[in-house]
């Protein structure tokens, strides 16, 4: 007989980073400069460059990966 995994009542979940990591996988995004999504690619690239210039990307990396990210 299968056991039910349904949770009842208020649940609290905590996510914690394990050290050392079990595995790391680089993440890439590929965008096209031509075709029907070219405008979105330019918008994304401009916004990302602005976030990097303002230091926001580093703040996010530091928060989630530690200051070595």
PDB file of N, CA and C in Angstrom:
ATOM      1  N   UNK A   1       0.852  -1.175   0.000  1.00  0.00           N
ATOM      2  CA  UNK A   1       0.000   0.000   0.000  1.00  0.00           C
ATOM      3  C   UNK A   1       0.897   1.238   0.000  1.00  0.00           C
ATOM      4  N   UNK A   2       0.615   2.209  -0.852  1.00  0.00           N
ATOM      5  CA  UNK A   2       1.417   3.424  -0.953  1.00  0.00           C
ATOM      6  C   UNK A   2       1.098   4.359   0.205  1.00  0.00           C
ATOM      7  N   UNK A   3       2.127   4.998   0.717  1.00  0.00           N
ATOM      8  CA  UNK A   3       1.938   5.955   1.807  1.00  0.00           C
ATOM      9  C   UNK A   3       1.714   7.340   1.230  1.00  0.00           C
ATOM     10  N   UNK A   4       0.858   8.105   1.848  1.00  0.00           N
ATOM     11  CA  UNK A   4       0.573   9.458   1.400  1.00  0.00           C
ATOM     12  C   UNK A   4       1.660  10.410   1.889  1.00  0.00           C
ATOM     13  N   UNK A   5       2.099  11.299   1.019  1.00  0.00           N
ATOM     14  CA  UNK A   5       3.102  12.292   1.374  1.00  0.00           C
ATOM     15  C   UNK A   5       2.484  13.670   1.545  1.00  0.00           C
ATOM     16  N   UNK A   6       1.168  13.726   1.589  1.00  0.00           N
ATOM     17  CA  UNK A   6       0.486  15.018   1.717  1.00  0.00           C
ATOM     18  C   UNK A   6       0.804  15.641   3.063  1.00  0.00           C
ATOM     19  N   UNK A   7       1.098  16.948   3.049  1.00  0.00           N
ATOM     20  CA  UNK A   7       1.388  17.678   4.275  1.00  0.00           C
ATOM     21  C   UNK A   7       0.118  18.353   4.754  1.00  0.00           C
ATOM     22  N   UNK A   8      -0.074  18.339   6.044  1.00  0.00           N
ATOM     23  CA  UNK A   8      -1.229  19.020   6.604  1.00  0.00           C
ATOM     24  C   UNK A   8      -0.760  20.037   7.619  1.00  0.00           C
ATOM     25  N   UNK A   9      -1.531  21.091   7.780  1.00  0.00           N
ATOM     26  CA  UNK A   9      -1.182  22.124   8.741  1.00  0.00           C
ATOM     27  C   UNK A   9      -0.086  23.031   8.203  1.00  0.00           C
ATOM     28  N   UNK A  10       0.252  24.050   8.988  1.00  0.00           N
ATOM     29  CA  UNK A  10       1.291  24.986   8.533  1.00  0.00           C
ATOM     30  C   UNK A  10       2.650  24.285   8.471  1.00  0.00           C
ATOM     31  N   UNK A  11       3.321  24.514   7.394  1.00  0.00           N
ATOM     32  CA  UNK A  11       4.636  23.902   7.184  1.00  0.00           C
ATOM     33  C   UNK A  11       5.696  24.988   7.085  1.00  0.00           C
ATOM     34  N   UNK A  12       6.814  24.767   7.675  1.00  0.00           N
ATOM     35  CA  UNK A  12       7.934  25.683   7.512  1.00  0.00           C
ATOM     36  C   UNK A  12       9.050  24.921   6.838  1.00  0.00           C
ATOM     37  N   UNK A  13       9.604  25.519   5.831  1.00  0.00           N
ATOM     38  CA  UNK A  13      10.692  24.900   5.091  1.00  0.00           C
ATOM     39  C   UNK A  13      11.883  25.839   5.124  1.00  0.00           C
ATOM     40  N   UNK A  14      13.032  25.277   5.323  1.00  0.00           N
ATOM     41  CA  UNK A  14      14.254  26.078   5.307  1.00  0.00           C
ATOM     42  C   UNK A  14      15.189  25.498   4.263  1.00  0.00           C
ATOM     43  N   UNK A  15      15.768  26.372   3.505  1.00  0.00           N
ATOM     44  CA  UNK A  15      16.767  25.972   2.521  1.00  0.00           C
ATOM     45  C   UNK A  15      18.106  26.426   3.051  1.00  0.00           C
ATOM     46  N   UNK A  16      19.055  25.544   3.071  1.00  0.00           N
ATOM     47  CA  UNK A  16      20.379  25.931   3.533  1.00  0.00           C
ATOM     48  C   UNK A  16      21.432  25.421   2.557  1.00  0.00           C
ATOM     49  N   UNK A  17      22.466  26.177   2.437  1.00  0.00           N
ATOM     50  CA  UNK A  17      23.532  25.843   1.513  1.00  0.00           C
ATOM     51  C   UNK A  17      24.475  24.853   2.183  1.00  0.00           C
ATOM     52  N   UNK A  18      24.770  23.776   1.492  1.00  0.00           N
ATOM     53  CA  UNK A  18      25.702  22.789   2.004  1.00  0.00           C
ATOM     54  C   UNK A  18      27.112  23.149   1.575  1.00  0.00           C
ATOM     55  N   UNK A  19      28.040  22.961   2.470  1.00  0.00           N
ATOM     56  CA  UNK A  19      29.437  23.196   2.111  1.00  0.00           C
ATOM     57  C   UNK A  19      30.243  21.967   2.463  1.00  0.00           C
ATOM     58  N   UNK A  20      31.095  21.508   1.608  1.00  0.00           N
ATOM     59  CA  UNK A  20      31.274  21.985   0.237  1.00  0.00           C
ATOM     60  C   UNK A  20      30.094  21.546  -0.626  1.00  0.00           C
ATOM     61  N   UNK A  21      29.882  22.236  -1.743  1.00  0.00           N
ATOM     62  CA  UNK A  21      28.777  21.852  -2.607  1.00  0.00           C
ATOM     63  C   UNK A  21      28.974  20.435  -3.140  1.00  0.00           C
ATOM     64  N   UNK A  22      27.880  19.735  -3.344  1.00  0.00           N
ATOM     65  CA  UNK A  22      27.945  18.389  -3.905  1.00  0.00           C
ATOM     66  C   UNK A  22      28.446  18.466  -5.337  1.00  0.00           C
ATOM     67  N   UNK A  23      27.965  19.463  -6.050  1.00  0.00           N
ATOM     68  CA  UNK A  23      28.351  19.639  -7.448  1.00  0.00           C
ATOM     69  C   UNK A  23      28.074  21.082  -7.842  1.00  0.00           C
ATOM     70  N   UNK A  24      28.799  21.587  -8.786  1.00  0.00           N
ATOM     71  CA  UNK A  24      28.521  22.902  -9.341  1.00  0.00           C
ATOM     72  C   UNK A  24      28.365  22.752 -10.849  1.00  0.00           C
ATOM     73  N   UNK A  25      27.417  23.467 -11.388  1.00  0.00           N
ATOM     74  CA  UNK A  25      27.140  23.403 -12.815  1.00  0.00           C
ATOM     75  C   UNK A  25      27.069  24.828 -13.335  1.00  0.00           C
ATOM     76  N   UNK A  26      27.910  25.179 -14.303  1.00  0.00           N
ATOM     77  CA  UNK A  26      27.831  26.534 -14.857  1.00  0.00           C
ATOM     78  C   UNK A  26      26.497  26.731 -15.575  1.00  0.00           C
ATOM     79  N   UNK A  27      26.017  27.955 -15.532  1.00  0.00           N
ATOM     80  CA  UNK A  27      24.752  28.289 -16.174  1.00  0.00           C
ATOM     81  C   UNK A  27      25.022  29.303 -17.274  1.00  0.00           C
ATOM     82  N   UNK A  28      24.504  29.037 -18.433  1.00  0.00           N
ATOM     83  CA  UNK A  28      24.697  29.925 -19.575  1.00  0.00           C
ATOM     84  C   UNK A  28      23.336  30.289 -20.146  1.00  0.00           C
ATOM     85  N   UNK A  29      23.281  31.429 -20.792  1.00  0.00           N
ATOM     86  CA  UNK A  29      22.080  31.828 -21.517  1.00  0.00           C
ATOM     87  C   UNK A  29      22.525  32.232 -22.925  1.00  0.00           C
ATOM     88  N   UNK A  30      21.813  31.751 -23.902  1.00  0.00           N
ATOM     89  CA  UNK A  30      22.134  32.073 -25.293  1.00  0.00           C
ATOM     90  C   UNK A  30      20.999  32.905 -25.879  1.00  0.00           C
ATOM     91  N   UNK A  31      21.359  34.026 -26.462  1.00  0.00           N
ATOM     92  CA  UNK A  31      20.386  34.920 -27.075  1.00  0.00           C
ATOM     93  C   UNK A  31      20.832  35.216 -28.499  1.00  0.00           C
ATOM     94  N   UNK A  32      19.877  35.525 -29.340  1.00  0.00           N
ATOM     95  CA  UNK A  32      20.193  35.836 -30.723  1.00  0.00           C
ATOM     96  C   UNK A  32      20.161  37.345 -30.954  1.00  0.00           C
ATOM     97  N   UNK A  33      21.058  37.820 -31.788  1.00  0.00           N
ATOM     98  CA  UNK A  33      21.072  39.242 -32.146  1.00  0.00           C
ATOM     99  C   UNK A  33      20.281  39.504 -33.421  1.00  0.00           C
ATOM    100  N   UNK A  34      19.844  38.430 -34.046  1.00  0.00           N
ATOM    101  CA  UNK A  34      19.067  38.575 -35.278  1.00  0.00           C
ATOM    102  C   UNK A  34      17.759  37.814 -35.109  1.00  0.00           C
ATOM    103  N   UNK A  35      16.828  38.081 -35.973  1.00  0.00           N
ATOM    104  CA  UNK A  35      15.571  37.348 -35.936  1.00  0.00           C
ATOM    105  C   UNK A  35      14.522  38.074 -35.118  1.00  0.00           C
ATOM    106  N   UNK A  36      13.445  37.362 -34.827  1.00  0.00           N
ATOM    107  CA  UNK A  36      12.283  37.993 -34.209  1.00  0.00           C
ATOM    108  C   UNK A  36      12.494  38.368 -32.754  1.00  0.00           C
ATOM    109  N   UNK A  37      13.526  37.856 -32.096  1.00  0.00           N
ATOM    110  CA  UNK A  37      13.770  38.184 -30.691  1.00  0.00           C
ATOM    111  C   UNK A  37      14.933  39.160 -30.501  1.00  0.00           C
ATOM    112  N   UNK A  38      15.376  39.772 -31.559  1.00  0.00           N
ATOM    113  CA  UNK A  38      16.523  40.677 -31.481  1.00  0.00           C
ATOM    114  C   UNK A  38      16.260  41.861 -30.553  1.00  0.00           C
ATOM    115  N   UNK A  39      15.048  42.400 -30.562  1.00  0.00           N
ATOM    116  CA  UNK A  39      14.723  43.526 -29.674  1.00  0.00           C
ATOM    117  C   UNK A  39      14.806  43.119 -28.210  1.00  0.00           C
ATOM    118  N   UNK A  40      14.312  41.930 -27.896  1.00  0.00           N
ATOM    119  CA  UNK A  40      14.374  41.449 -26.518  1.00  0.00           C
ATOM    120  C   UNK A  40      15.815  41.187 -26.084  1.00  0.00           C
ATOM    121  N   UNK A  41      16.627  40.724 -27.016  1.00  0.00           N
ATOM    122  CA  UNK A  41      18.039  40.482 -26.712  1.00  0.00           C
ATOM    123  C   UNK A  41      18.738  41.794 -26.379  1.00  0.00           C
ATOM    124  N   UNK A  42      18.487  42.840 -27.151  1.00  0.00           N
ATOM    125  CA  UNK A  42      19.089  44.143 -26.874  1.00  0.00           C
ATOM    126  C   UNK A  42      18.606  44.682 -25.529  1.00  0.00           C
ATOM    127  N   UNK A  43      17.327  44.552 -25.256  1.00  0.00           N
ATOM    128  CA  UNK A  43      16.771  45.021 -23.982  1.00  0.00           C
ATOM    129  C   UNK A  43      17.404  44.274 -22.817  1.00  0.00           C
ATOM    130  N   UNK A  44      17.504  42.955 -22.925  1.00  0.00           N
ATOM    131  CA  UNK A  44      18.113  42.138 -21.875  1.00  0.00           C
ATOM    132  C   UNK A  44      19.576  42.525 -21.665  1.00  0.00           C
ATOM    133  N   UNK A  45      20.317  42.645 -22.739  1.00  0.00           N
ATOM    134  CA  UNK A  45      21.745  42.976 -22.645  1.00  0.00           C
ATOM    135  C   UNK A  45      21.965  44.342 -22.012  1.00  0.00           C
ATOM    136  N   UNK A  46      21.145  45.309 -22.389  1.00  0.00           N
ATOM    137  CA  UNK A  46      21.250  46.654 -21.823  1.00  0.00           C
ATOM    138  C   UNK A  46      20.938  46.638 -20.331  1.00  0.00           C
ATOM    139  N   UNK A  47      19.870  45.941 -19.959  1.00  0.00           N
ATOM    140  CA  UNK A  47      19.485  45.870 -18.547  1.00  0.00           C
ATOM    141  C   UNK A  47      20.546  45.144 -17.724  1.00  0.00           C
ATOM    142  N   UNK A  48      21.101  44.055 -18.243  1.00  0.00           N
ATOM    143  CA  UNK A  48      22.132  43.316 -17.521  1.00  0.00           C
ATOM    144  C   UNK A  48      23.387  44.159 -17.344  1.00  0.00           C
ATOM    145  N   UNK A  49      23.785  44.873 -18.379  1.00  0.00           N
ATOM    146  CA  UNK A  49      24.956  45.751 -18.275  1.00  0.00           C
ATOM    147  C   UNK A  49      24.737  46.831 -17.213  1.00  0.00           C
ATOM    148  N   UNK A  50      23.535  47.380 -17.159  1.00  0.00           N
ATOM    149  CA  UNK A  50      23.219  48.407 -16.170  1.00  0.00           C
ATOM    150  C   UNK A  50      23.265  47.827 -14.749  1.00  0.00           C
ATOM    151  N   UNK A  51      22.710  46.635 -14.574  1.00  0.00           N
ATOM    152  CA  UNK A  51      22.752  45.977 -13.258  1.00  0.00           C
ATOM    153  C   UNK A  51      24.186  45.691 -12.818  1.00  0.00           C
ATOM    154  N   UNK A  52      25.023  45.263 -13.760  1.00  0.00           N
ATOM    155  CA  UNK A  52      26.434  45.017 -13.435  1.00  0.00           C
ATOM    156  C   UNK A  52      27.125  46.316 -13.056  1.00  0.00           C
ATOM    157  N   UNK A  53      26.882  47.382 -13.816  1.00  0.00           N
ATOM    158  CA  UNK A  53      27.504  48.683 -13.556  1.00  0.00           C
ATOM    159  C   UNK A  53      27.104  49.215 -12.189  1.00  0.00           C
ATOM    160  N   UNK A  54      25.854  49.007 -11.802  1.00  0.00           N
ATOM    161  CA  UNK A  54      25.362  49.490 -10.514  1.00  0.00           C
ATOM    162  C   UNK A  54      25.789  48.600  -9.344  1.00  0.00           C
ATOM    163  N   UNK A  55      26.368  47.448  -9.647  1.00  0.00           N
ATOM    164  CA  UNK A  55      26.807  46.539  -8.595  1.00  0.00           C
ATOM    165  C   UNK A  55      25.731  45.585  -8.115  1.00  0.00           C
ATOM    166  N   UNK A  56      24.562  45.632  -8.717  1.00  0.00           N
ATOM    167  CA  UNK A  56      23.450  44.786  -8.266  1.00  0.00           C
ATOM    168  C   UNK A  56      23.723  43.307  -8.502  1.00  0.00           C
ATOM    169  N   UNK A  57      24.366  42.970  -9.600  1.00  0.00           N
ATOM    170  CA  UNK A  57      24.667  41.564  -9.883  1.00  0.00           C
ATOM    171  C   UNK A  57      25.596  41.014  -8.813  1.00  0.00           C
ATOM    172  N   UNK A  58      26.611  41.782  -8.428  1.00  0.00           N
ATOM    173  CA  UNK A  58      27.542  41.315  -7.405  1.00  0.00           C
ATOM    174  C   UNK A  58      26.854  41.152  -6.052  1.00  0.00           C
ATOM    175  N   UNK A  59      25.935  42.058  -5.732  1.00  0.00           N
ATOM    176  CA  UNK A  59      25.177  41.950  -4.480  1.00  0.00           C
ATOM    177  C   UNK A  59      24.386  40.642  -4.457  1.00  0.00           C
ATOM    178  N   UNK A  60      23.751  40.306  -5.575  1.00  0.00           N
ATOM    179  CA  UNK A  60      22.983  39.061  -5.668  1.00  0.00           C
ATOM    180  C   UNK A  60      23.908  37.860  -5.531  1.00  0.00           C
ATOM    181  N   UNK A  61      25.031  37.871  -6.242  1.00  0.00           N
ATOM    182  CA  UNK A  61      25.973  36.755  -6.147  1.00  0.00           C
ATOM    183  C   UNK A  61      26.507  36.605  -4.720  1.00  0.00           C
ATOM    184  N   UNK A  62      26.864  37.711  -4.096  1.00  0.00           N
ATOM    185  CA  UNK A  62      27.366  37.662  -2.725  1.00  0.00           C
ATOM    186  C   UNK A  62      26.307  37.094  -1.774  1.00  0.00           C
ATOM    187  N   UNK A  63      25.064  37.498  -1.972  1.00  0.00           N
ATOM    188  CA  UNK A  63      23.988  37.038  -1.089  1.00  0.00           C
ATOM    189  C   UNK A  63      23.781  35.537  -1.197  1.00  0.00           C
ATOM    190  N   UNK A  64      23.744  35.015  -2.426  1.00  0.00           N
ATOM    191  CA  UNK A  64      23.414  33.608  -2.625  1.00  0.00           C
ATOM    192  C   UNK A  64      24.642  32.699  -2.649  1.00  0.00           C
ATOM    193  N   UNK A  65      25.793  33.210  -3.017  1.00  0.00           N
ATOM    194  CA  UNK A  65      26.974  32.363  -3.154  1.00  0.00           C
ATOM    195  C   UNK A  65      28.076  32.724  -2.161  1.00  0.00           C
ATOM    196  N   UNK A  66      27.888  33.765  -1.399  1.00  0.00           N
ATOM    197  CA  UNK A  66      28.953  34.226  -0.502  1.00  0.00           C
ATOM    198  C   UNK A  66      29.831  35.192  -1.248  1.00  0.00           C
ATOM    199  N   UNK A  67      30.669  35.889  -0.540  1.00  0.00           N
ATOM    200  CA  UNK A  67      31.477  36.945  -1.158  1.00  0.00           C
ATOM    201  C   UNK A  67      32.525  36.419  -2.128  1.00  0.00           C
ATOM    202  N   UNK A  68      32.686  35.119  -2.241  1.00  0.00           N
ATOM    203  CA  UNK A  68      33.630  34.562  -3.206  1.00  0.00           C
ATOM    204  C   UNK A  68      33.007  34.308  -4.551  1.00  0.00           C
ATOM    205  N   UNK A  69      31.678  34.591  -4.717  1.00  0.00           N
ATOM    206  CA  UNK A  69      30.944  34.250  -5.944  1.00  0.00           C
ATOM    207  C   UNK A  69      31.312  35.084  -7.039  1.00  0.00           C
TER     208      UNK A  69
END
